CSV table of C-alpha atoms in Angstrom, one decimal:
chain,number,residue,atom,x,y,z
A,861,UNK,CA,32.6,100.2,321.2
A,862,UNK,CA,35.7,99.0,323.3
A,863,UNK,CA,36.1,97.8,326.3
A,864,UNK,CA,36.2,100.1,329.6
A,865,UNK,CA,37.2,100.5,332.9
A,866,UNK,CA,38.6,103.5,334.5
A,867,UNK,CA,40.7,104.3,337.1
A,868,UNK,CA,39.0,107.6,338.0
A,869,UNK,CA,39.1,109.2,340.9
A,870,UNK,CA,35.7,108.4,342.8
A,871,UNK,CA,32.9,110.7,341.5
A,872,UNK,CA,34.6,112.1,339.1
A,873,UNK,CA,33.3,113.0,335.2
A,874,UNK,CA,30.3,111.6,335.7
A,875,UNK,CA,27.6,112.5,332.7
A,876,UNK,CA,23.8,113.0,333.9
A,877,UNK,CA,22.3,109.2,333.5
A,878,UNK,CA,20.5,109.5,330.3
A,879,UNK,CA,24.2,111.3,328.7
A,880,UNK,CA,24.9,108.7,326.1
A,881,UNK,CA,27.4,108.4,324.2
A,882,UNK,CA,29.9,108.3,327.3
A,883,UNK,CA,33.8,108.1,326.5
A,884,UNK,CA,35.3,105.7,329.7
A,885,UNK,CA,39.0,104.7,329.8
A,886,UNK,CA,39.7,100.7,331.2
A,887,UNK,CA,41.8,99.3,333.2
A,888,UNK,CA,43.5,98.4,330.0
A,889,UNK,CA,44.0,101.8,329.2
A,890,UNK,CA,41.5,101.6,326.1
A,891,UNK,CA,39.8,104.5,325.5
A,892,UNK,CA,35.7,103.3,324.8
A,893,UNK,CA,32.9,105.4,324.1
A,894,UNK,CA,29.3,103.9,325.0
A,895,UNK,CA,27.0,104.8,322.2
A,896,UNK,CA,23.7,104.2,324.6
A,897,UNK,CA,22.8,103.1,327.8
A,898,UNK,CA,22.8,99.4,327.7
A,899,UNK,CA,20.4,96.8,327.8
A,900,UNK,CA,22.0,93.5,327.7
A,901,UNK,CA,25.0,92.7,329.4
A,902,UNK,CA,26.4,89.7,330.2
A,903,UNK,CA,28.7,89.7,333.3
A,904,UNK,CA,31.5,88.0,334.0
A,905,UNK,CA,33.0,87.2,337.6
A,906,UNK,CA,31.1,86.9,340.5
A,907,UNK,CA,32.5,90.6,342.4
A,908,UNK,CA,31.2,92.0,339.0
A,909,UNK,CA,27.9,89.7,339.0
A,910,UNK,CA,27.4,91.5,342.2
A,911,UNK,CA,28.3,95.1,341.9
A,912,UNK,CA,25.8,95.1,338.9
A,913,UNK,CA,22.9,93.7,341.3
A,914,UNK,CA,23.4,96.2,344.0
A,915,UNK,CA,23.5,99.0,341.1
A,916,UNK,CA,19.9,97.4,339.7
A,917,UNK,CA,21.1,96.1,336.8
A,918,UNK,CA,19.0,92.5,337.2
A,919,UNK,CA,17.2,93.2,334.4
A,920,UNK,CA,19.3,94.0,332.4
A,921,UNK,CA,22.1,91.4,332.7
A,922,UNK,CA,20.7,88.3,330.4
A,923,UNK,CA,23.9,86.3,331.1
A,924,UNK,CA,26.9,85.4,333.9
A,925,UNK,CA,29.9,83.9,334.3
A,926,UNK,CA,32.1,82.7,336.8
A,927,UNK,CA,31.2,80.3,340.4
A,928,UNK,CA,28.1,82.8,341.6
A,929,UNK,CA,27.3,82.0,344.6
A,930,UNK,CA,25.4,85.5,345.7
A,931,UNK,CA,22.6,86.7,344.9
A,932,UNK,CA,21.0,83.9,345.1
A,933,UNK,CA,19.2,85.3,342.0
A,934,UNK,CA,21.5,85.8,339.6
A,935,UNK,CA,22.2,82.1,340.1
A,936,UNK,CA,19.1,81.3,337.7
A,937,UNK,CA,20.7,83.5,334.9
A,938,UNK,CA,22.4,81.3,332.6
A,939,UNK,CA,26.1,80.6,332.3
A,940,UNK,CA,28.6,81.4,329.6
A,941,UNK,CA,31.3,79.3,331.4
A,942,UNK,CA,33.5,79.4,334.7
A,943,UNK,CA,36.9,77.8,336.2
A,944,UNK,CA,37.1,75.6,332.6
A,945,UNK,CA,36.7,78.5,330.8
A,946,UNK,CA,35.2,81.5,328.8
A,947,UNK,CA,33.5,80.9,324.5
A,948,UNK,CA,33.3,84.4,323.1
A,949,UNK,CA,30.7,82.3,320.6
A,950,UNK,CA,28.7,82.1,323.8
A,951,UNK,CA,28.2,85.1,325.2
A,952,UNK,CA,27.7,86.3,321.1
A,953,UNK,CA,24.8,84.6,321.0
A,954,UNK,CA,23.0,86.5,323.8
A,955,UNK,CA,23.3,89.5,321.3
A,956,UNK,CA,25.3,91.8,324.5
A,957,UNK,CA,25.8,95.7,323.9
A,958,UNK,CA,28.3,95.4,327.0
A,959,UNK,CA,30.4,93.0,328.8
A,960,UNK,CA,31.1,93.0,331.9
A,961,UNK,CA,35.3,90.9,332.6
A,962,UNK,CA,38.0,90.7,335.2
A,963,UNK,CA,40.5,89.4,333.3
A,964,UNK,CA,41.3,86.7,335.8
A,965,UNK,CA,42.7,83.8,334.2
A,966,UNK,CA,44.0,84.0,330.3
A,967,UNK,CA,40.5,82.5,329.3
A,968,UNK,CA,38.6,86.0,330.2
A,969,UNK,CA,41.6,87.8,329.4
A,970,UNK,CA,41.4,86.3,325.0
A,971,UNK,CA,37.5,87.2,326.0
A,972,UNK,CA,38.7,91.1,325.8
A,973,UNK,CA,40.7,90.1,322.3
A,974,UNK,CA,38.1,88.6,321.4
A,975,UNK,CA,35.2,91.2,321.6
A,976,UNK,CA,37.7,94.2,320.6
A,977,UNK,CA,38.5,92.4,317.6
A,978,UNK,CA,34.9,92.3,316.4
A,979,UNK,CA,33.8,96.2,317.8
A,980,UNK,CA,31.6,94.8,320.3
A,981,UNK,CA,31.3,96.3,324.2
A,982,UNK,CA,33.1,95.4,326.9
A,983,UNK,CA,34.4,97.1,330.2
A,984,UNK,CA,37.3,95.7,332.4
A,985,UNK,CA,37.4,96.0,336.0
A,986,UNK,CA,40.3,95.4,337.9
A,987,UNK,CA,40.4,95.6,341.7
A,988,UNK,CA,44.1,95.3,343.4
A,989,UNK,CA,42.8,97.8,346.8
A,990,UNK,CA,39.4,98.7,348.1
A,991,UNK,CA,39.7,101.8,346.2
A,992,UNK,CA,39.2,100.0,342.4
A,993,UNK,CA,36.3,99.3,344.2
A,994,UNK,CA,35.1,102.9,344.7
A,995,UNK,CA,36.1,103.6,341.2
A,996,UNK,CA,34.8,99.9,340.0
A,997,UNK,CA,31.4,101.7,341.3
A,998,UNK,CA,31.6,104.6,339.6
A,999,UNK,CA,33.0,103.0,336.4
A,1000,UNK,CA,29.5,100.7,335.8
A,1001,UNK,CA,27.3,103.4,337.0
A,1002,UNK,CA,28.5,105.3,334.3
A,1003,UNK,CA,29.0,103.2,331.4
A,1004,UNK,CA,25.0,101.5,332.5
A,1005,UNK,CA,23.5,104.8,333.5
A,1006,UNK,CA,23.1,104.1,336.7
A,1007,UNK,CA,24.9,107.0,338.5
A,1008,UNK,CA,22.8,108.1,340.9
A,1009,UNK,CA,23.0,104.4,342.7
A,1010,UNK,CA,26.8,103.8,342.4
A,1011,UNK,CA,27.2,107.0,343.4
A,1012,UNK,CA,24.5,105.8,347.1
A,1013,UNK,CA,26.3,102.7,347.3
A,1014,UNK,CA,30.4,103.7,347.0
A,1015,UNK,CA,28.8,106.9,349.4
A,1016,UNK,CA,28.0,104.3,351.5
A,1017,UNK,CA,31.2,102.5,351.6
A,1018,UNK,CA,32.6,105.3,351.8
A,1019,UNK,CA,30.9,106.6,355.5
A,1020,UNK,CA,31.7,103.4,356.7
A,1021,UNK,CA,35.1,103.1,355.9
A,1022,UNK,CA,35.6,106.4,357.4
A,1023,UNK,CA,33.4,105.3,360.7
A,1024,UNK,CA,35.9,102.7,360.6
A,1025,UNK,CA,39.5,105.0,360.8
A,1026,UNK,CA,37.4,107.0,363.8
A,1027,UNK,CA,37.2,103.9,365.9
A,1028,UNK,CA,40.9,103.2,364.9
A,1029,UNK,CA,42.7,106.7,365.7
A,1030,UNK,CA,45.7,106.1,367.4
A,1031,UNK,CA,45.4,102.1,367.8
A,1032,UNK,CA,48.6,100.0,367.5
A,1033,UNK,CA,48.7,98.7,364.3
A,1034,UNK,CA,49.4,95.0,365.0
A,1035,UNK,CA,51.1,92.2,363.2
A,1036,UNK,CA,48.2,89.8,361.1
A,1037,UNK,CA,49.0,86.4,360.0
A,1038,UNK,CA,45.8,85.7,357.0
A,1039,UNK,CA,45.0,82.5,356.7
A,1040,UNK,CA,42.6,81.8,353.7
A,1041,UNK,CA,43.2,77.7,353.7
A,1042,UNK,CA,45.0,75.4,355.1
A,1043,UNK,CA,46.9,73.1,352.2
A,1044,UNK,CA,48.1,70.1,352.2
A,1045,UNK,CA,51.3,68.6,353.2
A,1046,UNK,CA,51.9,71.5,356.0
A,1047,UNK,CA,51.3,74.7,353.3
A,1048,UNK,CA,49.1,77.3,353.9
A,1049,UNK,CA,47.7,79.9,351.4
A,1050,UNK,CA,47.8,83.6,352.7
A,1051,UNK,CA,47.9,87.3,350.9
A,1052,UNK,CA,50.6,89.6,349.7
A,1053,UNK,CA,51.2,92.9,348.3
A,1054,UNK,CA,48.6,93.4,345.1
A,1055,UNK,CA,45.7,91.6,346.8
A,1056,UNK,CA,43.0,93.4,347.6
A,1057,UNK,CA,42.6,91.3,351.5
A,1058,UNK,CA,46.1,92.9,352.3
A,1059,UNK,CA,44.4,96.2,351.5
A,1060,UNK,CA,41.1,95.3,353.4
A,1061,UNK,CA,43.7,94.7,356.9
A,1062,UNK,CA,45.1,97.4,356.2
A,1063,UNK,CA,42.1,99.6,356.1
A,1064,UNK,CA,41.1,97.4,360.2
A,1065,UNK,CA,44.5,98.8,361.7
A,1066,UNK,CA,46.4,95.7,360.5
A,1067,UNK,CA,50.2,94.6,359.4
A,1068,UNK,CA,49.8,91.6,357.2
A,1069,UNK,CA,52.8,89.6,358.1
A,1070,UNK,CA,53.5,88.9,354.3
A,1071,UNK,CA,53.4,91.6,352.8
A,1072,UNK,CA,56.7,91.0,351.5
A,1073,UNK,CA,54.8,88.7,349.3
A,1074,UNK,CA,52.7,89.2,346.3
A,1075,UNK,CA,49.0,88.3,345.5
A,1076,UNK,CA,48.0,84.6,346.7
A,1077,UNK,CA,50.6,83.1,348.1
A,1078,UNK,CA,51.4,80.1,349.9
A,1079,UNK,CA,53.8,79.8,353.1
A,1080,UNK,CA,55.0,76.9,355.4
A,1081,UNK,CA,54.3,76.8,359.2
A,1082,UNK,CA,58.1,77.6,359.7
A,1083,UNK,CA,57.6,81.0,358.0
A,1084,UNK,CA,55.2,81.9,360.6
A,1085,UNK,CA,56.4,81.1,363.5
A,1086,UNK,CA,59.0,82.8,361.9
A,1087,UNK,CA,56.9,86.2,361.7
A,1088,UNK,CA,55.4,85.7,364.8
A,1089,UNK,CA,52.1,87.3,364.5
A,1090,UNK,CA,49.8,89.4,367.1
A,1091,UNK,CA,47.0,88.7,365.8
A,1092,UNK,CA,45.8,85.3,362.9
A,1093,UNK,CA,42.6,85.8,361.4
A,1094,UNK,CA,42.0,82.1,359.7
A,1095,UNK,CA,38.8,82.4,357.1
A,1096,UNK,CA,37.1,79.0,356.9
A,1097,UNK,CA,33.9,77.7,354.5
A,1098,UNK,CA,32.2,76.0,357.7
A,1099,UNK,CA,34.2,77.8,361.1
A,1100,UNK,CA,35.6,76.1,363.7
A,1101,UNK,CA,36.7,76.0,366.9
A,1102,UNK,CA,39.5,79.0,367.0
A,1103,UNK,CA,41.4,76.8,368.8
A,1104,UNK,CA,42.2,73.8,366.6
A,1105,UNK,CA,44.6,76.8,365.2
A,1106,UNK,CA,46.6,76.3,368.1
A,1107,UNK,CA,46.5,72.4,368.2
A,1108,UNK,CA,48.6,72.4,365.1
A,1109,UNK,CA,52.1,71.1,366.3
A,1110,UNK,CA,54.3,74.0,367.1
A,1111,UNK,CA,51.4,76.8,366.7
A,1112,UNK,CA,51.2,76.6,370.6
A,1113,UNK,CA,54.1,79.1,370.7
A,1114,UNK,CA,52.4,81.4,368.5
A,1115,UNK,CA,51.6,84.8,369.9
A,1116,UNK,CA,49.2,85.0,368.9
A,1117,UNK,CA,48.0,81.2,370.1
A,1118,UNK,CA,49.3,82.4,373.9
A,1119,UNK,CA,47.7,84.8,373.9
A,1120,UNK,CA,44.5,83.7,372.9
A,1121,UNK,CA,44.0,86.0,369.5
A,1122,UNK,CA,43.3,83.6,367.1
A,1123,UNK,CA,39.7,84.4,365.3
A,1124,UNK,CA,38.1,82.0,363.2
A,1125,UNK,CA,35.7,84.1,360.4
A,1126,UNK,CA,33.2,83.1,357.4
A,1127,UNK,CA,35.3,82.7,354.3
A,1128,UNK,CA,31.6,83.8,352.5
A,1129,UNK,CA,32.1,87.1,350.0
A,1130,UNK,CA,35.5,88.3,351.9
A,1131,UNK,CA,37.4,87.0,348.9
A,1132,UNK,CA,35.1,88.5,346.5
A,1133,UNK,CA,36.2,92.0,346.1
A,1134,UNK,CA,32.7,94.1,345.3
A,1135,UNK,CA,30.7,95.8,347.5
A,1136,UNK,CA,30.2,93.9,350.2
A,1137,UNK,CA,34.1,93.8,351.0
A,1138,UNK,CA,33.4,96.6,353.3
A,1139,UNK,CA,31.8,94.4,356.1
A,1140,UNK,CA,35.6,92.4,355.4
A,1141,UNK,CA,36.9,95.2,356.4
A,1142,UNK,CA,34.9,95.9,359.5
A,1143,UNK,CA,34.6,92.3,360.7
A,1144,UNK,CA,39.0,92.6,360.7
A,1145,UNK,CA,38.6,95.8,362.6
A,1146,UNK,CA,36.7,94.3,365.1
A,1147,UNK,CA,39.1,91.3,364.4
A,1148,UNK,CA,42.5,93.0,365.5
A,1149,UNK,CA,41.1,95.5,367.7
A,1150,UNK,CA,37.9,94.3,370.0
A,1151,UNK,CA,38.4,97.2,372.2
A,1152,UNK,CA,37.7,99.4,369.4
A,1153,UNK,CA,34.0,97.9,369.3
A,1154,UNK,CA,33.3,97.3,372.6
């Protein structure tokens, strides 16, 4: 076996549950044959853990990696590492018949290489946008035999996305500054093109004022002032009064502050590109177009 994640259209190439072996193509372009339904799965990265639980695979997961906060019962699973890196030997000790990983940094990517060399199974999931989350759902469903549950999860998300689109039909796209953190020394964290949150804002009827940047990005207050967004959406671990943002030096001049279009949301799962990302889109849509959800 090798590593997997297919960039397939939602629902494409599905085999009947129990129909193994199965061939898949992963996010790194590898063709993978899964000989039998996996029973000992190691899952790395919080979004992949959430996806495994959504597909009803919790009982088959023997270990996890990364800073997993949800689902709560996932935190009781043995850990194979996190911020300090991952050990291929630690993963191999669990004798997995499937590894699910996202190459979020070098140590995670090295797991893929190590398991490929050892001819051990590995599924690579990528998530630059919401459609890729749908593809991940289908892929993991195919890799594990959980096809029907994957279909139900995906179709529920797609139905909710379609409901948002109906609500926003004809609505103007509002420019938005999306803040993921207020850093020290006057720097602020945001996202640009290639980040799933940028894509989520688009589905929610927004136009990210920093879409010209790439991935997670750091910007200055002056850059925010220059782009003068219609709306400010700030993610905070513990949400505080939105008025506090307008009290930052110079921020009172921003259109969003003057028109009281500053929204603070709990960070929570919004920066985890798993099945709950649809909830983030719903909340962004309400923040950007409250009149459409009255």
